[in-house]
N, CA, C and O atoms as a DFTB+ gen file, in Angstrom:
548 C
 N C O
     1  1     160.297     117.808     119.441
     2  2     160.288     117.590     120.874
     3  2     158.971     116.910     121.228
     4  3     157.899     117.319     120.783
     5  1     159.070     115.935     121.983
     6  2     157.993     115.133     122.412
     7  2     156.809     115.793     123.203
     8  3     157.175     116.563     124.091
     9  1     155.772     115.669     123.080
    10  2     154.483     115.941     123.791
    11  2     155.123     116.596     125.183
    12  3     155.466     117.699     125.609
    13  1     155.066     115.298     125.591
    14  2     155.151     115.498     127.249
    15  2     156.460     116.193     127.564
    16  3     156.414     116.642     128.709
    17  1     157.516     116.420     127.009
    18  2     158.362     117.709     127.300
    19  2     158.027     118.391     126.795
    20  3     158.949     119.073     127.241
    21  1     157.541     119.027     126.192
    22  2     156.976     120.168     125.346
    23  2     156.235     120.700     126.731
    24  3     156.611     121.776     127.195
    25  1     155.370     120.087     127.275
    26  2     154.581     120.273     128.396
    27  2     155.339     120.527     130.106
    28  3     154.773     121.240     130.935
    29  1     156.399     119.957     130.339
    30  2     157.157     120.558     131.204
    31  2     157.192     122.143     131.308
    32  3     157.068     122.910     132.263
    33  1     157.487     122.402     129.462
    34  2     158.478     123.606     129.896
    35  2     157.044     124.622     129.833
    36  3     157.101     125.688     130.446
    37  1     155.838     124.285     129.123
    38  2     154.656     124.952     129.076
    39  2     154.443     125.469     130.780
    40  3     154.339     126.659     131.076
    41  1     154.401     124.298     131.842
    42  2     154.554     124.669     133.214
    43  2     155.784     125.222     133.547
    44  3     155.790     125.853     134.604
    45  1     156.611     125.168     133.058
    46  2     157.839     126.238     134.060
    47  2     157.705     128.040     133.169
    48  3     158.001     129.135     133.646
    49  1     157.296     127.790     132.137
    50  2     156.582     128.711     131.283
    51  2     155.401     129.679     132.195
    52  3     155.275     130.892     132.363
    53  1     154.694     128.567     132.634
    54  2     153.453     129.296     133.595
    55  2     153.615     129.741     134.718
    56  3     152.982     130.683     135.195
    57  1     154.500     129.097     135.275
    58  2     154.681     129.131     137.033
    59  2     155.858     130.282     136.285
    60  3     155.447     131.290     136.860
    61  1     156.739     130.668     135.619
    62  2     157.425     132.036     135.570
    63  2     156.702     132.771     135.587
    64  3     156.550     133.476     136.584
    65  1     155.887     132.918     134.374
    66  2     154.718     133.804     134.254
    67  2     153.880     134.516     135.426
    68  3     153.425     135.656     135.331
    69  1     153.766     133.810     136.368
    70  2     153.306     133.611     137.613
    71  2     153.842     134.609     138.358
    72  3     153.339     135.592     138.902
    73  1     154.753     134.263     138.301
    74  2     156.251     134.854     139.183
    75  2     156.378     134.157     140.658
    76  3     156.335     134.636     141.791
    77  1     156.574     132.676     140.114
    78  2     156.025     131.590     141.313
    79  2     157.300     130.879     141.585
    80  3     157.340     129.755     141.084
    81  1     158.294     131.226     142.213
    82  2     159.274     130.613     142.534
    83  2     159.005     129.367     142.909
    84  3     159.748     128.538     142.383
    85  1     157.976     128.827     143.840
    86  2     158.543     127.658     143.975
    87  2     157.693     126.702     143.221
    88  3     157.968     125.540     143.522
    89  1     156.904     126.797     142.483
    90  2     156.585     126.349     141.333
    91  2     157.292     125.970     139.969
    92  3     157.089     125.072     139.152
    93  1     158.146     126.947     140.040
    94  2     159.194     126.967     139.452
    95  2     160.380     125.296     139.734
    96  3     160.818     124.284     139.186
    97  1     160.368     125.930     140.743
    98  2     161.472     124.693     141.620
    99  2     160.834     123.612     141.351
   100  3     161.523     122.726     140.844
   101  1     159.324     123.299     141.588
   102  2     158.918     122.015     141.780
   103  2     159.052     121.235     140.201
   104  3     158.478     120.201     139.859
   105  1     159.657     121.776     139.676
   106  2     159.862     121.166     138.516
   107  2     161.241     120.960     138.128
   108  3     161.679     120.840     136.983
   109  1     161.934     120.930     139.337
   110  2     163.708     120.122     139.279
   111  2     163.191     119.334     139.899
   112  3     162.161     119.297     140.572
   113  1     164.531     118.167     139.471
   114  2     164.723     117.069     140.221
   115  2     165.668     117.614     141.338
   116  3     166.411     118.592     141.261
   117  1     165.438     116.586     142.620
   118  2     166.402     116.643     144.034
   119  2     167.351     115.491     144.449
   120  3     167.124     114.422     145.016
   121  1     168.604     116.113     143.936
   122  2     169.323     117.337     143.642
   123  2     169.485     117.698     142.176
   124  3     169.250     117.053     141.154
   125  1     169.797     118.510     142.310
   126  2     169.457     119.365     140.382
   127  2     170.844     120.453     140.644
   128  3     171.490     120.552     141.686
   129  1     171.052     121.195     139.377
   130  2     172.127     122.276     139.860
   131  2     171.801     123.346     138.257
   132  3     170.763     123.253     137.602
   133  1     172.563     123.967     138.036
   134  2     172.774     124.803     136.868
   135  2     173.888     124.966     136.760
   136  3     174.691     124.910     137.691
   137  1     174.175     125.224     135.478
   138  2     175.487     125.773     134.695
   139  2     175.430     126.917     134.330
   140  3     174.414     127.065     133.651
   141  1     176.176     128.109     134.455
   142  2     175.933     129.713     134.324
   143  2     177.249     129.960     134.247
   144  3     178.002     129.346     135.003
   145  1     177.731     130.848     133.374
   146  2     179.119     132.206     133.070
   147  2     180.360     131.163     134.169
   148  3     181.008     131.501     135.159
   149  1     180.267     129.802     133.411
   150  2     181.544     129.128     133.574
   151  2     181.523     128.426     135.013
   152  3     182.562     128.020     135.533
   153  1     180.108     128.297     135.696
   154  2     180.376     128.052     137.178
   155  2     178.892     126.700     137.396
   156  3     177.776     126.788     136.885
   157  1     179.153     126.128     137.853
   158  2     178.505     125.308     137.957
   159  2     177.993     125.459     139.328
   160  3     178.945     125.757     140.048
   161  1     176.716     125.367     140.109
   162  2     176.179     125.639     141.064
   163  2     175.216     124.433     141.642
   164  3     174.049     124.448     141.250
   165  1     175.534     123.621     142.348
   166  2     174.586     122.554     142.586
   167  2     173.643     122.358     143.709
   168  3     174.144     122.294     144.831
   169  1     172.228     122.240     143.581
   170  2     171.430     122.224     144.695
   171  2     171.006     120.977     145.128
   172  3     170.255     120.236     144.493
   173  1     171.484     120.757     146.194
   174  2     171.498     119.608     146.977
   175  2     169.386     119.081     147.086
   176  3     168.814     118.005     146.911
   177  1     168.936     120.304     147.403
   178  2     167.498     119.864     147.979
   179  2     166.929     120.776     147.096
   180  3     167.648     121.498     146.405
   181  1     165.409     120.832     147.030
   182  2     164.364     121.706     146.157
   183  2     164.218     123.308     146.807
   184  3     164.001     124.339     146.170
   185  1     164.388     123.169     148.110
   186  2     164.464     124.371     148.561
   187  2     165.484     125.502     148.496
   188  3     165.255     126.677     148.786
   189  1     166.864     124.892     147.995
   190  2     168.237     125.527     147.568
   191  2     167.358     126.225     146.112
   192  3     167.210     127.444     146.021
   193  1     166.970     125.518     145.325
   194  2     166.365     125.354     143.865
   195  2     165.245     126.717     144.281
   196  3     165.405     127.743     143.619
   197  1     164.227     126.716     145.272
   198  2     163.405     127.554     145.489
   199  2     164.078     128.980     145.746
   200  3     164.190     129.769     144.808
   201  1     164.463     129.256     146.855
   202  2     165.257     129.623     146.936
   203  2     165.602     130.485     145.680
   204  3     164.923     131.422     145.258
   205  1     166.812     129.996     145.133
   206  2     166.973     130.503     143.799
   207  2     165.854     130.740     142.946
   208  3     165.544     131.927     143.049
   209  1     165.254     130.251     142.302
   210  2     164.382     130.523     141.664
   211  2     162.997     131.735     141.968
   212  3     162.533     132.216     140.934
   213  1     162.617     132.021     142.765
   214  2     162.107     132.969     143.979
   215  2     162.829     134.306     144.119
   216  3     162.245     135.369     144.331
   217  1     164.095     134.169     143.988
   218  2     165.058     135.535     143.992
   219  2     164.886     136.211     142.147
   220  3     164.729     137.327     141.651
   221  1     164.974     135.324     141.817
   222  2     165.140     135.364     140.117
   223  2     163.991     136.033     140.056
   224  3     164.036     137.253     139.893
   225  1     162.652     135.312     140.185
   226  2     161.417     136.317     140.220
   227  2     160.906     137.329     140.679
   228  3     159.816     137.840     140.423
   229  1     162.069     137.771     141.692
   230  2     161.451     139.438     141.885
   231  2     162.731     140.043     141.152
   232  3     162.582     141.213     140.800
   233  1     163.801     139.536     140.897
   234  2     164.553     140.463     140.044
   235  2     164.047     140.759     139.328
   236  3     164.092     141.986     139.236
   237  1     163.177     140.069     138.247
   238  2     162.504     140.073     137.226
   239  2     161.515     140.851     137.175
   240  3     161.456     141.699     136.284
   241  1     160.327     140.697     138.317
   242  2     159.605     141.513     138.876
   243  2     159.862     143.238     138.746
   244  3     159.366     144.019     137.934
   245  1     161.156     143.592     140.249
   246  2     161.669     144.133     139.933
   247  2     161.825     145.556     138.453
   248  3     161.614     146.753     138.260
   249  1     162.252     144.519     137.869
   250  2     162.613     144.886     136.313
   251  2     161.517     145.345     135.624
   252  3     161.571     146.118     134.668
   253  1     160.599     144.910     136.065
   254  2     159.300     145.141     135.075
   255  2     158.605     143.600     134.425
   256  3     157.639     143.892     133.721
   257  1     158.681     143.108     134.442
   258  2     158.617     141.553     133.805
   259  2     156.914     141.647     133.370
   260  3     156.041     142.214     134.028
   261  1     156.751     140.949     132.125
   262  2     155.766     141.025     131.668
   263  2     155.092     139.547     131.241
   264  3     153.898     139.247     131.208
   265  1     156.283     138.716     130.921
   266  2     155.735     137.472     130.159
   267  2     156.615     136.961     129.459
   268  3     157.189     137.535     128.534
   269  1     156.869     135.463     129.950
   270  2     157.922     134.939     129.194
   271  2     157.345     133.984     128.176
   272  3     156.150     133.714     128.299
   273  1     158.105     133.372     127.074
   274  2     157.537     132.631     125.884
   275  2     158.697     132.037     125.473
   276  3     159.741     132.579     125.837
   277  1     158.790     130.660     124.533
   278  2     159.673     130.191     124.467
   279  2     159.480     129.177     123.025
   280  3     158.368     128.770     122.688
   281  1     160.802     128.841     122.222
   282  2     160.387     128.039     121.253
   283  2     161.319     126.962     121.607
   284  3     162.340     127.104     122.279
   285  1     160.643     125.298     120.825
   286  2     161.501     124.331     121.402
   287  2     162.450     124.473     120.183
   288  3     162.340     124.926     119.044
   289  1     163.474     123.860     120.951
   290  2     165.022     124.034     120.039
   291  2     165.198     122.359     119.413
   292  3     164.479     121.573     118.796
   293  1     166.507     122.361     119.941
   294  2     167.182     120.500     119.772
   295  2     166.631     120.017     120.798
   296  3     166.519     120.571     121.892
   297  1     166.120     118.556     120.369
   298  2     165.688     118.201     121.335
   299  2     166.751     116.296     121.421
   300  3     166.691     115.654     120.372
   301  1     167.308     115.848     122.232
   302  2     167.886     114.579     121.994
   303  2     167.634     113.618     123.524
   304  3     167.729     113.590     124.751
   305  1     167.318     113.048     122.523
   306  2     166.131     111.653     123.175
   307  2     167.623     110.845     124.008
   308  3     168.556     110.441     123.314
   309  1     167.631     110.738     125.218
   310  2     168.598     109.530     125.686
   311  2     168.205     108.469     126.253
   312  3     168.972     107.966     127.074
   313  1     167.401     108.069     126.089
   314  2     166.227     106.674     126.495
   315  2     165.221     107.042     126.881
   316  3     164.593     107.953     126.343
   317  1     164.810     106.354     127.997
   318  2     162.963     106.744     128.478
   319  2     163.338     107.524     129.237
   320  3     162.778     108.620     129.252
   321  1     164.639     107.197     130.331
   322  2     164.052     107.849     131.636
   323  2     165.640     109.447     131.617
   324  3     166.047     110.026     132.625
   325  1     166.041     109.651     130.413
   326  2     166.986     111.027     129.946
   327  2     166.944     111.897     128.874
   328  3     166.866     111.138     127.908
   329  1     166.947     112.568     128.629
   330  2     166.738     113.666     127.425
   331  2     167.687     114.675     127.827
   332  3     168.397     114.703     128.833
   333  1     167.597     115.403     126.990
   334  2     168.257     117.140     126.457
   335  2     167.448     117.930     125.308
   336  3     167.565     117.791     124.090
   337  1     166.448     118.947     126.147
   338  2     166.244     119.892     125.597
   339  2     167.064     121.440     125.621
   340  3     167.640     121.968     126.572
   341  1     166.879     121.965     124.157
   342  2     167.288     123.139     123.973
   343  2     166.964     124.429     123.554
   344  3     167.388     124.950     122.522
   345  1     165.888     125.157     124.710
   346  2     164.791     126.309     123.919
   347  2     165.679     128.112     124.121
   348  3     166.640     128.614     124.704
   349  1     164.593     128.488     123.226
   350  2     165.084     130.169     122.943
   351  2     163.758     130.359     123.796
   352  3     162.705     129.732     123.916
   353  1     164.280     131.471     124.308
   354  2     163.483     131.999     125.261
   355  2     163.431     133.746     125.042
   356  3     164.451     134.404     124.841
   357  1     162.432     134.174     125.101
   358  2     161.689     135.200     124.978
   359  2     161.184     136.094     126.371
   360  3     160.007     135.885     126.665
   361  1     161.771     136.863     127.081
   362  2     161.524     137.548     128.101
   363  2     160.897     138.803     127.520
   364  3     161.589     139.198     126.581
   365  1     159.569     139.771     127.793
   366  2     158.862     140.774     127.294
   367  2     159.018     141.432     128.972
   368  3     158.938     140.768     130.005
   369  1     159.228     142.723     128.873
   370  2     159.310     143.959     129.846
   371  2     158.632     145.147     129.636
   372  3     158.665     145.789     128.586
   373  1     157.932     145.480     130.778
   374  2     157.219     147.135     130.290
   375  2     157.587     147.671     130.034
   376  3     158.779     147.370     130.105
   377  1     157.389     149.091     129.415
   378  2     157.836     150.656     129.132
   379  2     158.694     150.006     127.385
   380  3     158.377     149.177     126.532
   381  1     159.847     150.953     127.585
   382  2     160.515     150.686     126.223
   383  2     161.602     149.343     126.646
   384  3     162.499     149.067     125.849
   385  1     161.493     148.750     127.605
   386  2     163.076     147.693     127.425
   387  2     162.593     146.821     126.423
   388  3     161.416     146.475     126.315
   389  1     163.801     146.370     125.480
   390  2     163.597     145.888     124.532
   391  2     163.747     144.120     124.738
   392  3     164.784     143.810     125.325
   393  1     163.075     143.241     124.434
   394  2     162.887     142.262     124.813
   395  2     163.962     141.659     125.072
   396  3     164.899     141.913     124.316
   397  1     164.176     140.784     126.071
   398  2     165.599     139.549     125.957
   399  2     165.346     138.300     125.146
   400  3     164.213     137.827     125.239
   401  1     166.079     137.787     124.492
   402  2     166.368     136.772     123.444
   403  2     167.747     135.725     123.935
   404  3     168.964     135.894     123.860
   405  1     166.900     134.599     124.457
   406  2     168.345     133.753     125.193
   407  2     168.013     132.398     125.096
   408  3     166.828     132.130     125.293
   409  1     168.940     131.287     124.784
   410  2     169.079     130.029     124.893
   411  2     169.836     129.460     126.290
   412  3     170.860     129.729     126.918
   413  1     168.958     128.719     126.371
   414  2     169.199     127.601     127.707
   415  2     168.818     126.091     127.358
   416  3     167.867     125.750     126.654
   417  1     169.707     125.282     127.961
   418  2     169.714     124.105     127.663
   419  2     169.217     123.519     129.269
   420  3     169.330     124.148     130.321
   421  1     168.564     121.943     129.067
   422  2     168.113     121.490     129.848
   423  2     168.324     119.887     130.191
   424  3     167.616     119.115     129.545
   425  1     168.896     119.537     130.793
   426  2     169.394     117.697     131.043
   427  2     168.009     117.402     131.834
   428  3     167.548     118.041     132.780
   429  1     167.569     116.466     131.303
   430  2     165.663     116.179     131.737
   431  2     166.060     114.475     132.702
   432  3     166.851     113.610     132.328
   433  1     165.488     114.470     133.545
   434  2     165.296     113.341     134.162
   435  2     163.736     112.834     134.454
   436  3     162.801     113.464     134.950
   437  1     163.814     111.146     133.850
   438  2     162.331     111.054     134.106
   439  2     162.019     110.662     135.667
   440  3     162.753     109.925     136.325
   441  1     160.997     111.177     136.083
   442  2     160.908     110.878     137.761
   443  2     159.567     110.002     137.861
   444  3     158.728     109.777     136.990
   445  1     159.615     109.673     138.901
   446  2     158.224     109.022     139.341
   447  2     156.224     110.723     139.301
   448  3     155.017     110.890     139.122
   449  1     157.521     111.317     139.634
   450  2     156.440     112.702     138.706
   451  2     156.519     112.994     137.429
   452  3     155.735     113.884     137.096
   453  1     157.259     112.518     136.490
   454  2     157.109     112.805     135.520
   455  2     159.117     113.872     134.541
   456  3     160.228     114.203     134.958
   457  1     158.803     113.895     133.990
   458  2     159.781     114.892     133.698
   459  2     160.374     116.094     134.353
   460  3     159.913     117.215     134.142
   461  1     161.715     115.810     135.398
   462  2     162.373     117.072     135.903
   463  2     163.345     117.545     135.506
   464  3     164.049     116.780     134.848
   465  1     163.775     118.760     135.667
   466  2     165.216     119.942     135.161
   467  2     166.495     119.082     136.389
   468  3     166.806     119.307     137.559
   469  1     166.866     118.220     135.519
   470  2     168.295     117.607     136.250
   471  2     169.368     118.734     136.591
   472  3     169.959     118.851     137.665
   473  1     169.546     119.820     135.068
   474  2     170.583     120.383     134.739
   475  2     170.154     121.259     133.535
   476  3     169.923     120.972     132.360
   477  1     170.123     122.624     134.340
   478  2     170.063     123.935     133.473
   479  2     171.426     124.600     133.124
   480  3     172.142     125.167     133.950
   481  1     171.747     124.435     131.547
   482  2     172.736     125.128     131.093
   483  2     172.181     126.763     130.696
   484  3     171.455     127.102     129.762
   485  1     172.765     127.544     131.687
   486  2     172.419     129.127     131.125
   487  2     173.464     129.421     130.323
   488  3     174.493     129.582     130.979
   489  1     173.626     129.579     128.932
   490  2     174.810     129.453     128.271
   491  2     174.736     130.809     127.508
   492  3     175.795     131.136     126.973
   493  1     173.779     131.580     127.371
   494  2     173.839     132.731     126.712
   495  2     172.946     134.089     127.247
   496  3     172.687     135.121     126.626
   497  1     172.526     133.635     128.830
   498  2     171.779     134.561     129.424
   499  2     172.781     135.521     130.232
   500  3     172.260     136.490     130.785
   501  1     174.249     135.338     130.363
   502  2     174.692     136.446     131.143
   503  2     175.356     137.588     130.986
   504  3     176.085     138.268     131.707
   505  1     174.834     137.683     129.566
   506  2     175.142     139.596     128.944
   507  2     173.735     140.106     129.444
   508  3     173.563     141.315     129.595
   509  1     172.840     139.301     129.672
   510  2     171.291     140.147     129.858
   511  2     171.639     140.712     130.812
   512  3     171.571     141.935     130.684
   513  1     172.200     140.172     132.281
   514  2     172.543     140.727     133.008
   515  2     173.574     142.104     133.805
   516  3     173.909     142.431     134.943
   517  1     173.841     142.748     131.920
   518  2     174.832     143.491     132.027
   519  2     174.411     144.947     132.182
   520  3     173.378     145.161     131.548
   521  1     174.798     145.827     132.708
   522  2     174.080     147.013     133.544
   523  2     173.994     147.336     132.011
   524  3     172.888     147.313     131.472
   525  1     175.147     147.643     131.273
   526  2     175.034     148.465     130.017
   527  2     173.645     148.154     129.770
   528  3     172.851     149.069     129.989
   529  1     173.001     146.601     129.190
   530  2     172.753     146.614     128.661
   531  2     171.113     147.183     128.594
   532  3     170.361     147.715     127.777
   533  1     171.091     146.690     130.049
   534  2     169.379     147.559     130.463
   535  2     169.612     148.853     131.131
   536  3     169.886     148.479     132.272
   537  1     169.673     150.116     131.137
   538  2     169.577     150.427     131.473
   539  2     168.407     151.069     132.800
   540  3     168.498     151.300     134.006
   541  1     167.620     151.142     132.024
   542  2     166.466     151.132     133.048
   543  2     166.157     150.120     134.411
   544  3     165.143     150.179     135.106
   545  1     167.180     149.286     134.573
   546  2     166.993     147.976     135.728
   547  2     167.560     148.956     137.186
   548  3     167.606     148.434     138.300
């Protein structure tokens, strides 16, 4: 994976870390959407994106959230200004919850800022969300 995406996700990495929703956001493109448990969800403006992303961080919060980390996956080059990255992601929680382990995919658009999240595939994050599976949430 190239430098400068490598470095995107280092900032959406930080601004999670953060627990900075719209920091978060500022790193989609407008309009951007996600793919999640078969449903496609599209955000027209950055603030739909905030918004979302902002809720996510106090769930997380919430939860206990400690620190997220991530390794780069596939990465496929579609000219200058398109890509597709594909990282494992590493969620750490206080007390005993046992870490989450999830892949998400990413459709990259190059912008006049630089590299944005066109299109987040959540393709294996929505058992995390399963009561069984945390109990403690």
């Amino acid at each position: 994976m190239p430098h400068e995406v490598t470095a995107i996700f280092e900032s959406y990495r930080d601004a999670f870390n953060a627990l900075d929703g719209r920091a978060v956001a500022e790193l989609y493109a407008e309009p951007s959407g996600i793919a999640q448990d078969g449903v496609y969800t599209h955000w027209s403006s950055r603030a739909s994106v905030e918004q979302n992303m902002t809720a996510l961080c106090q769930l997380y919060q919430k939860r206990g959230f400690v620190r997220a980390t991530f390794e780069p996956g596939q990465f496929l080059d579609q000219g200058p200004n398109h890509a597709v990255a594909d990282l494992l992601w590493r969620i750490e929680w206080t007390g005993e919850q046992a870490p989450w382990q999830f892949n998400t995919s990413y459709n990259l658009l190059r912008t006049g800022d630089g590299w944005r999240v066109l299109l987040c595939t959540a393709y294996t994050e929505a058992a995390l969300f399963s009561p069984t599976k945390h109990s403690a949430a």
